[in-house]
Tab-separated table of N, CA and C in Angstrom:
chain	number	residue	atom	x	y	z
A	10	MET	N	75.334	-3.504	13.063
A	10	MET	CA	76.600	-2.765	12.971
A	10	MET	C	77.711	-3.562	12.593
A	11	ALA	N	77.924	-4.548	12.089
A	11	ALA	CA	78.701	-5.459	11.618
A	11	ALA	C	78.833	-5.277	10.064
A	12	ALA	N	80.161	-5.675	9.479
A	12	ALA	CA	80.241	-6.245	8.057
A	12	ALA	C	79.122	-7.308	8.095
A	13	ASP	N	78.937	-7.174	6.347
A	13	ASP	CA	78.119	-8.315	6.236
A	13	ASP	C	78.420	-9.505	5.591
A	14	ASP	N	79.630	-9.261	4.889
A	14	ASP	CA	80.126	-10.547	4.523
A	14	ASP	C	81.724	-10.465	4.685
A	15	GLY	N	82.286	-9.869	5.617
A	15	GLY	CA	83.547	-9.838	6.219
A	15	GLY	C	84.741	-9.378	5.207
A	16	SER	N	84.127	-8.947	4.428
A	16	SER	CA	85.334	-8.203	3.472
A	16	SER	C	85.875	-6.664	3.931
A	17	GLN	N	84.909	-6.179	4.802
A	17	GLN	CA	85.538	-4.822	5.466
A	17	GLN	C	85.464	-4.659	6.812
A	18	PRO	N	86.236	-5.305	7.235
A	18	PRO	CA	86.203	-5.749	9.142
A	18	PRO	C	85.610	-4.551	9.872
A	19	VAL	N	84.844	-4.745	10.911
A	19	VAL	CA	84.378	-3.926	11.768
A	19	VAL	C	85.175	-3.050	12.502
A	20	ARG	N	85.193	-1.606	12.553
A	20	ARG	CA	86.505	-0.841	13.028
A	20	ARG	C	85.535	-0.314	14.269
A	21	PRO	N	86.084	-0.461	15.651
A	21	PRO	CA	85.896	-0.203	16.844
A	21	PRO	C	85.894	1.425	17.042
A	22	ASP	N	86.872	1.903	16.444
A	22	ASP	CA	86.654	3.341	16.421
A	22	ASP	C	85.922	3.898	15.689
A	23	LEU	N	85.274	2.931	14.792
A	23	LEU	CA	84.009	4.055	14.079
A	23	LEU	C	82.682	3.568	14.962
A	24	ALA	N	82.632	2.600	15.741
A	24	ALA	CA	81.351	2.156	16.256
A	24	ALA	C	81.168	3.438	17.461
A	25	ALA	N	82.434	3.789	17.942
A	25	ALA	CA	81.940	4.926	19.019
A	25	ALA	C	81.800	6.382	18.702
A	26	ALA	N	82.212	6.503	17.438
A	26	ALA	CA	82.301	8.094	16.464
A	26	ALA	C	80.792	8.250	16.984
A	27	PRO	N	81.056	9.746	17.401
A	27	PRO	CA	79.885	10.774	17.410
A	27	PRO	C	78.994	11.196	16.096
A	28	ASP	N	79.987	11.025	14.937
A	28	ASP	CA	79.233	11.310	13.579
A	28	ASP	C	78.485	9.806	13.065
A	29	ALA	N	77.575	10.007	12.779
A	29	ALA	CA	77.110	8.541	11.989
A	29	ALA	C	78.115	8.204	10.827
A	30	VAL	N	78.107	6.936	10.694
A	30	VAL	CA	79.188	6.355	9.876
A	30	VAL	C	78.514	5.349	9.002
A	31	ILE	N	78.770	5.438	7.741
A	31	ILE	CA	78.175	4.464	7.056
A	31	ILE	C	79.507	3.940	6.218
A	32	ARG	N	79.592	2.776	5.600
A	32	ARG	CA	80.364	2.602	4.533
A	32	ARG	C	79.914	1.626	3.241
A	33	LEU	N	79.935	2.055	2.408
A	33	LEU	CA	79.207	1.379	0.903
A	33	LEU	C	80.207	0.915	0.210
A	34	ASP	N	79.909	-0.439	-0.455
A	34	ASP	CA	80.419	-1.090	-1.037
A	34	ASP	C	80.760	-0.200	-2.677
A	35	ALA	N	81.187	-0.974	-3.823
A	35	ALA	CA	81.590	-0.514	-4.888
A	35	ALA	C	79.976	-0.401	-5.866
A	36	GLU	N	79.302	-1.022	-5.346
A	36	GLU	CA	77.715	-1.196	-5.727
A	36	GLU	C	76.762	-0.605	-4.794
A	37	ALA	N	77.112	0.376	-3.968
A	37	ALA	CA	76.498	0.916	-3.383
A	37	ALA	C	75.654	0.495	-2.232
A	38	ARG	N	76.053	-0.769	-1.654
A	38	ARG	CA	75.600	-1.736	-0.760
A	38	ARG	C	76.031	-0.891	0.707
A	39	PHE	N	75.137	-1.411	1.517
A	39	PHE	CA	75.790	-0.932	3.081
A	39	PHE	C	76.532	-2.150	3.463
A	40	THR	N	77.956	-1.808	3.731
A	40	THR	CA	78.648	-2.758	4.438
A	40	THR	C	78.882	-2.412	6.031
A	41	TYR	N	78.779	-1.466	6.201
A	41	TYR	CA	78.746	-1.220	7.735
A	41	TYR	C	78.164	0.056	8.150
A	42	VAL	N	77.235	-0.160	9.215
A	42	VAL	CA	76.470	1.043	9.570
A	42	VAL	C	76.621	1.483	11.178
A	43	ASN	N	77.063	2.476	11.781
A	43	ASN	CA	77.584	2.787	13.147
A	43	ASN	C	76.543	2.958	13.784
A	44	PRO	N	75.968	2.871	15.546
A	44	PRO	CA	75.053	3.078	15.897
A	44	PRO	C	74.004	4.534	15.896
A	45	ALA	N	75.536	5.737	15.667
A	45	ALA	CA	74.914	6.814	15.413
A	45	ALA	C	73.827	7.011	14.004
A	46	ALA	N	74.635	6.331	13.076
A	46	ALA	CA	73.868	6.063	11.559
A	46	ALA	C	72.355	5.523	11.887
A	47	GLU	N	72.358	4.393	12.611
A	47	GLU	CA	71.018	3.838	12.958
A	47	GLU	C	70.182	4.920	13.196
A	48	GLN	N	70.665	5.555	14.185
A	48	GLN	CA	69.694	6.757	14.883
A	48	GLN	C	69.308	7.641	13.709
A	49	LEU	N	70.286	8.349	13.073
A	49	LEU	CA	69.561	9.255	12.062
A	49	LEU	C	68.991	8.703	10.724
A	50	LEU	N	69.333	7.520	10.498
A	50	LEU	CA	68.732	7.035	9.175
A	50	LEU	C	67.370	6.109	9.678
A	51	GLU	N	67.083	6.130	11.062
A	51	GLU	CA	65.747	5.551	11.402
A	51	GLU	C	65.738	4.019	10.901
A	52	ARG	N	66.821	3.576	11.025
A	52	ARG	CA	66.537	2.014	10.736
A	52	ARG	C	67.707	1.276	11.317
A	53	HIS	N	67.433	-0.082	11.630
A	53	HIS	CA	68.438	-0.817	12.225
A	53	HIS	C	69.545	-1.517	11.550
A	54	ALA	N	70.772	-1.750	11.693
A	54	ALA	CA	71.929	-1.685	10.363
A	54	ALA	C	71.497	-3.373	9.942
A	55	ASP	N	71.013	-3.909	10.615
A	55	ASP	CA	70.712	-5.300	10.038
A	55	ASP	C	69.502	-5.308	9.034
A	56	GLU	N	68.730	-4.104	8.875
A	56	GLU	CA	67.717	-3.614	7.562
A	56	GLU	C	68.244	-3.260	6.494
A	57	LEU	N	69.698	-2.871	6.856
A	57	LEU	CA	70.536	-2.349	5.493
A	57	LEU	C	71.692	-2.910	5.025
A	58	LEU	N	72.459	-3.627	5.941
A	58	LEU	CA	73.431	-4.289	5.441
A	58	LEU	C	73.217	-5.361	4.075
A	59	GLY	N	74.110	-5.375	3.257
A	59	GLY	CA	74.206	-5.834	2.104
A	59	GLY	C	73.222	-5.661	1.054
A	60	ARG	N	72.363	-4.202	1.339
A	60	ARG	CA	71.193	-3.804	0.650
A	60	ARG	C	71.712	-2.410	0.016
A	61	ARG	N	71.208	-2.045	-1.197
A	61	ARG	CA	71.681	-0.958	-2.036
A	61	ARG	C	71.075	0.562	-1.159
A	62	MET	N	71.703	1.416	-1.281
A	62	MET	CA	71.444	2.563	-0.606
A	62	MET	C	70.069	2.989	-1.337
A	63	SER	N	69.992	2.926	-2.919
A	63	SER	CA	68.988	3.398	-3.623
A	63	SER	C	67.815	2.560	-3.202
A	64	ASP	N	67.871	1.427	-2.883
A	64	ASP	CA	66.740	0.551	-2.419
A	64	ASP	C	66.014	0.766	-0.970
A	65	CYS	N	67.006	0.951	-0.156
A	65	CYS	CA	66.627	1.215	1.151
A	65	CYS	C	66.053	2.767	1.247
A	66	PHE	N	66.731	3.979	0.274
A	66	PHE	CA	66.241	5.377	0.459
A	66	PHE	C	66.223	5.790	-0.680
A	67	PRO	N	65.129	5.285	-1.511
A	67	PRO	CA	64.605	5.931	-2.822
A	67	PRO	C	64.675	7.549	-3.249
A	68	ALA	N	64.499	8.139	-1.817
A	68	ALA	CA	64.912	9.434	-2.326
A	68	ALA	C	66.231	10.174	-2.375
A	69	THR	N	67.045	9.490	-2.134
A	69	THR	CA	68.265	9.613	-2.554
A	69	THR	C	68.691	9.431	-4.016
A	70	VAL	N	67.927	8.929	-4.877
A	70	VAL	CA	68.273	8.389	-6.023
A	70	VAL	C	68.602	10.022	-7.023
A	71	GLY	N	69.523	9.911	-7.515
A	71	GLY	CA	69.648	11.154	-8.616
A	71	GLY	C	70.267	12.329	-7.962
A	72	SER	N	70.657	12.299	-6.610
A	72	SER	CA	71.084	13.370	-5.770
A	72	SER	C	72.231	12.570	-5.149
A	73	LEU	N	71.996	11.944	-3.871
A	73	LEU	CA	72.848	11.983	-3.254
A	73	LEU	C	73.652	10.781	-3.502
A	74	VAL	N	73.149	9.564	-4.155
A	74	VAL	CA	73.718	8.458	-4.827
A	74	VAL	C	74.668	8.918	-5.939
A	75	ASP	N	74.136	9.542	-6.849
A	75	ASP	CA	75.273	10.295	-7.518
A	75	ASP	C	76.574	10.787	-7.151
A	76	ARG	N	76.333	11.683	-6.008
A	76	ARG	CA	77.463	12.180	-5.446
A	76	ARG	C	78.510	11.137	-4.903
A	77	TYR	N	77.923	10.193	-4.131
A	77	TYR	CA	78.579	8.844	-3.796
A	77	TYR	C	79.451	8.002	-4.846
A	78	ARG	N	78.737	8.063	-5.881
A	78	ARG	CA	79.331	7.376	-7.273
A	78	ARG	C	80.174	7.956	-7.377
A	79	ALA	N	80.130	9.423	-7.874
A	79	ALA	CA	81.406	10.226	-8.150
A	79	ALA	C	82.624	10.103	-7.209
A	80	ALA	N	82.232	10.096	-5.955
A	80	ALA	CA	83.571	9.958	-5.050
A	80	ALA	C	83.964	8.423	-5.336
A	81	MET	N	83.218	7.555	-5.550
A	81	MET	CA	83.945	6.203	-5.715
A	81	MET	C	84.637	6.440	-6.914
A	82	ALA	N	84.121	6.891	-7.792
A	82	ALA	CA	84.806	6.795	-9.192
A	82	ALA	C	86.203	7.622	-9.208
A	83	ASP	N	86.245	8.890	-8.571
A	83	ASP	CA	87.460	9.671	-8.678
A	83	ASP	C	88.583	9.729	-7.366
A	84	GLY	N	88.037	9.121	-6.257
A	84	GLY	CA	88.755	8.920	-5.159
A	84	GLY	C	88.855	10.352	-4.287
A	85	ARG	N	88.198	11.254	-4.748
A	85	ARG	CA	88.388	12.300	-4.231
A	85	ARG	C	87.476	12.584	-3.154
A	86	ALA	N	87.749	13.399	-1.910
A	86	ALA	CA	86.974	13.627	-0.775
A	86	ALA	C	85.939	14.558	-1.164
A	87	ARG	N	84.638	14.746	-0.362
A	87	ARG	CA	83.960	15.635	-0.728
A	87	ARG	C	83.234	15.938	0.734
A	88	GLU	N	82.598	17.279	0.681
A	88	GLU	CA	82.032	17.433	1.763
A	88	GLU	C	80.968	18.586	1.506
A	89	PHE	N	79.641	18.027	1.902
A	89	PHE	CA	78.424	19.106	1.361
A	89	PHE	C	77.231	18.979	2.338
A	90	ASP	N	76.340	19.865	2.257
A	90	ASP	CA	75.116	19.961	3.117
A	90	ASP	C	74.065	19.262	2.180
A	91	TYR	N	73.119	18.345	2.540
A	91	TYR	CA	72.248	17.510	1.894
A	91	TYR	C	70.760	17.681	2.589
A	92	TYR	N	69.702	18.339	1.762
A	92	TYR	CA	68.587	18.270	2.557
A	92	TYR	C	67.909	16.746	2.194
A	93	TYR	N	67.354	15.966	2.873
A	93	TYR	CA	66.628	14.685	2.935
A	93	TYR	C	65.264	15.124	3.328
A	94	GLU	N	64.523	15.065	2.135
A	94	GLU	CA	63.274	15.377	2.332
A	94	GLU	C	62.169	14.697	2.807
A	95	PRO	N	62.386	13.348	2.708
A	95	PRO	CA	61.646	12.501	3.646
A	95	PRO	C	61.443	12.884	5.012
A	96	GLN	N	62.535	13.070	5.628
A	96	GLN	CA	62.580	13.410	7.065
A	96	GLN	C	62.598	15.040	7.383
A	97	ASP	N	62.674	15.680	6.212
A	97	ASP	CA	62.580	17.398	6.488
A	97	ASP	C	63.848	17.966	7.178
A	98	ARG	N	64.766	17.223	6.817
A	98	ARG	CA	66.160	17.494	7.650
A	98	ARG	C	67.428	17.670	6.670
A	99	TRP	N	67.855	18.590	7.336
A	99	TRP	CA	69.591	18.927	6.811
A	99	TRP	C	70.699	18.369	7.292
A	100	TYR	N	71.423	17.598	6.357
A	100	TYR	CA	72.698	16.878	7.244
A	100	TYR	C	73.871	17.466	6.384
A	101	GLU	N	74.748	17.339	7.370
A	101	GLU	CA	76.308	17.601	6.748
A	101	GLU	C	76.844	16.325	6.243
A	102	ILE	N	77.404	16.274	5.076
A	102	ILE	CA	78.124	14.776	4.829
A	102	ILE	C	79.202	14.921	3.897
A	103	ARG	N	80.335	14.112	4.844
A	103	ARG	CA	81.569	14.409	4.334
A	103	ARG	C	81.703	12.290	3.503
A	104	VAL	N	82.446	12.654	2.415
A	104	VAL	CA	82.633	11.140	1.699
A	104	VAL	C	84.281	10.946	1.504
A	105	PHE	N	84.326	9.987	1.822
A	105	PHE	CA	86.063	9.386	1.645
A	105	PHE	C	86.145	8.300	0.712
A	106	ALA	N	87.243	8.082	-0.009
A	106	ALA	CA	87.500	6.794	-0.406
A	106	ALA	C	87.477	5.937	0.448
A	107	ASP	N	87.251	4.515	0.434
A	107	ASP	CA	87.426	3.519	1.166
A	107	ASP	C	87.393	2.496	0.552
A	108	PRO	N	88.345	2.137	-0.297
A	108	PRO	CA	88.309	1.005	-1.277
A	108	PRO	C	87.671	-0.395	-0.933
A	109	PRO	N	86.875	-0.813	-1.195
A	109	PRO	CA	86.394	-1.055	-2.625
A	109	PRO	C	85.550	0.091	-2.888
A	110	GLY	N	84.831	0.597	-1.903
A	110	GLY	CA	83.804	1.730	-2.006
A	110	GLY	C	84.142	3.030	-1.411
A	111	ILE	N	83.305	3.351	-0.342
A	111	ILE	CA	83.222	5.072	0.287
A	111	ILE	C	83.148	4.710	1.455
A	112	ALA	N	83.518	5.447	2.680
A	112	ALA	CA	82.857	5.833	3.745
A	112	ALA	C	82.335	7.078	4.015
A	113	VAL	N	81.030	7.205	4.513
A	113	VAL	CA	80.470	8.411	5.025
A	113	VAL	C	80.151	8.758	6.328
A	114	PHE	N	80.630	9.972	6.777
A	114	PHE	CA	80.483	10.283	8.085
A	114	PHE	C	79.437	11.530	7.823
A	115	PHE	N	78.559	11.594	8.623
A	115	PHE	CA	77.371	12.900	8.428
A	115	PHE	C	76.876	12.936	10.072
A	116	ARG	N	76.228	14.175	9.881
A	116	ARG	CA	75.455	14.594	11.202
A	116	ARG	C	74.322	15.598	10.675
A	117	ASP	N	73.362	15.537	11.734
A	117	ASP	CA	72.233	16.301	11.478
A	117	ASP	C	72.362	18.122	12.013
A	118	VAL	N	72.469	18.947	10.740
A	118	VAL	CA	72.360	19.849	11.054
A	118	VAL	C	71.584	21.069	10.653
A	119	ASP	N	70.537	20.393	10.857
A	119	ASP	CA	69.008	21.188	10.658
A	119	ASP	C	68.993	22.381	11.085
A	120	SER	N	69.184	22.308	12.743
A	120	SER	CA	68.884	23.263	13.439
A	120	SER	C	69.830	24.735	13.110
A	121	ARG	N	70.865	24.426	12.414
A	121	ARG	CA	71.831	25.314	12.028
A	121	ARG	C	71.264	25.935	10.624
A	122	HIS	N	70.744	24.868	9.708
A	122	HIS	CA	70.273	25.542	8.781
A	122	HIS	C	68.769	26.490	8.883
A	123	ARG	N	67.899	25.786	9.868
A	123	ARG	CA	67.211	26.679	10.222
A	123	ARG	C	66.904	27.993	10.826
A	124	ALA	N	68.291	27.843	11.728
A	124	ALA	CA	68.495	29.287	12.191
A	124	ALA	C	68.944	30.405	11.277
A	125	ASP	N	69.842	29.668	10.113
A	125	ASP	CA	70.546	30.356	9.196
A	125	ASP	C	69.177	31.030	8.380
A	126	ALA	N	68.402	30.078	7.830
A	126	ALA	CA	67.288	30.651	6.927
A	126	ALA	C	66.356	31.768	7.871
A	127	GLU	N	65.854	31.682	9.421
A	127	GLU	CA	65.233	32.459	9.819
A	127	GLU	C	66.167	34.184	10.222
A	128	ARG	N	67.310	33.767	10.188
A	128	ARG	CA	68.225	34.831	10.265
A	128	ARG	C	68.519	35.837	8.742
A	129	ASP	N	68.536	35.103	7.514
A	129	ASP	CA	68.191	35.319	6.668
A	129	ASP	C	67.003	36.239	6.091
A	130	ALA	N	65.689	35.766	6.666
A	130	ALA	CA	64.734	36.155	6.251
A	130	ALA	C	64.413	37.449	7.268
A	131	GLU	N	64.876	37.548	8.448
A	131	GLU	CA	64.947	38.671	9.338
A	131	GLU	C	65.894	39.991	8.448
A	132	LEU	N	66.406	39.467	8.156
A	132	LEU	CA	67.511	40.689	7.619
A	132	LEU	C	66.931	41.474	6.351
A	133	ARG	N	66.234	40.168	5.677
A	133	ARG	CA	65.356	40.627	4.448
A	133	ARG	C	64.183	41.312	4.821
A	134	ARG	N	63.620	41.293	5.639
A	134	ARG	CA	62.300	42.362	6.267
A	134	ARG	C	63.036	43.496	6.308
A	135	LEU	N	64.206	43.678	7.537
A	135	LEU	CA	64.780	44.819	7.976
A	135	LEU	C	65.384	45.642	6.871
A	136	THR	N	65.762	44.902	5.901
A	136	THR	CA	66.397	45.710	4.747
A	136	THR	C	65.290	46.457	3.936
A	137	SER	N	64.254	45.465	3.936
A	137	SER	CA	62.744	46.035	3.248
A	137	SER	C	62.679	47.027	3.613
A	138	VAL	N	62.549	47.164	5.399
A	138	VAL	CA	61.949	48.297	5.963
A	138	VAL	C	63.008	49.816	5.757
A	139	LEU	N	64.309	49.440	6.398
A	139	LEU	CA	65.285	50.488	6.120
A	139	LEU	C	65.433	51.000	4.414
A	140	GLU	N	65.308	50.222	3.641
A	140	GLU	CA	65.083	50.588	2.188
A	140	GLU	C	63.939	51.702	1.921
A	141	ALA	N	62.801	51.467	2.796
A	141	ALA	CA	61.521	52.207	2.662
A	141	ALA	C	61.863	53.688	3.376
A	142	LEU	N	62.897	53.901	3.954
A	142	LEU	CA	62.950	55.196	4.699
A	142	LEU	C	63.108	56.201	3.845
A	143	PRO	N	62.382	57.399	3.839
A	143	PRO	CA	62.554	58.451	3.013
A	143	PRO	C	63.808	58.921	2.940
A	144	SER	N	64.847	59.136	4.135
A	144	SER	CA	65.704	59.810	4.056
A	144	SER	C	66.987	59.076	5.034
A	145	ALA	N	67.806	60.060	5.394
A	145	ALA	CA	69.042	59.113	6.034
A	145	ALA	C	68.434	58.936	6.995
A	146	THR	N	68.960	58.001	7.933
A	146	THR	CA	68.234	57.367	9.190
A	146	THR	C	69.385	57.169	9.969
A	147	VAL	N	69.857	57.364	11.302
A	147	VAL	CA	70.467	57.004	12.274
A	147	VAL	C	70.227	55.814	13.098
A	148	LEU	N	70.961	54.918	13.207
A	148	LEU	CA	70.826	53.981	14.212
A	148	LEU	C	71.771	53.568	14.809
A	149	ILE	N	71.918	53.466	16.068
A	149	ILE	CA	72.924	52.847	17.082
A	149	ILE	C	72.892	51.165	17.084
A	150	ASP	N	73.827	50.718	17.018
A	150	ASP	CA	74.300	49.438	16.926
A	150	ASP	C	74.641	49.134	18.565
A	151	GLU	N	74.659	47.502	18.888
A	151	GLU	CA	74.799	47.286	20.135
A	151	GLU	C	76.044	47.630	21.028
A	152	ARG	N	77.103	48.143	19.943
A	152	ARG	CA	78.338	48.792	20.527
A	152	ARG	C	78.274	49.939	20.524
A	153	SER	N	77.392	50.735	20.488
A	153	SER	CA	76.867	52.069	20.446
A	153	SER	C	77.935	52.678	19.289
A	154	GLU	N	77.673	52.401	18.268
A	154	GLU	CA	78.231	52.963	16.960
A	154	GLU	C	77.175	53.455	16.129
A	155	GLU	N	77.383	54.327	15.493
A	155	GLU	CA	76.550	54.780	14.638
A	155	GLU	C	76.471	54.209	13.455
A	156	ARG	N	75.456	53.922	13.033
A	156	ARG	CA	75.308	53.367	11.470
A	156	ARG	C	74.002	54.179	10.552
A	157	ARG	N	74.799	54.686	9.331
A	157	ARG	CA	73.697	55.506	8.935
A	157	ARG	C	72.879	54.532	7.586
A	158	VAL	N	71.760	54.495	7.594
A	158	VAL	CA	71.104	53.805	6.633
A	158	VAL	C	70.345	54.716	5.950
A	159	GLY	N	69.399	54.228	4.945
A	159	GLY	CA	68.358	54.825	3.934
A	159	GLY	C	68.913	55.423	2.867
A	160	LYS	N	67.829	55.529	1.862
A	160	LYS	CA	68.436	56.164	0.566
A	160	LYS	C	69.444	57.302	0.390
A	161	GLU	N	69.570	58.168	1.322
A	161	GLU	CA	70.273	59.224	0.834
A	161	GLU	C	71.780	59.004	1.338
A	162	CYS	N	71.960	57.418	2.117
A	162	CYS	CA	73.588	57.231	2.674
A	162	CYS	C	74.250	56.848	1.539
A	163	ARG	N	73.814	56.850	0.578
A	163	ARG	CA	74.479	55.472	-0.473
A	163	ARG	C	75.417	56.660	-1.330
């Protein structure tokens, strides 16, 4: 979890950060990997430092690497969710300019994405059932408030 060439000193505050943190130089080579990043990336820092991200994680080519390069080019911070197929997981990613490269903070948000997908699927199922009702139907919600549903209630 140290810098590979001394050009970007190790920041103790980043080592203790609960989020995973990596730093990439202008060539998208790893220059810093904190312990949380080692865990989420499923790789030790010594396997990554000095190597290009695209070489270590080929599935990121053309998607994540392009977003990182855009952040390097314009210096603007970015925040987005990213699905990493090889791990079948969602990550929340925040990218910041950190000359001569970028700093990337990320965390596992897979459970949130899966819960949202389940909720959306349940809502679609419920909506299709309610849409199929032939007449106005009255439902009572959890606050005992009346909700009218069905085709005639529109």
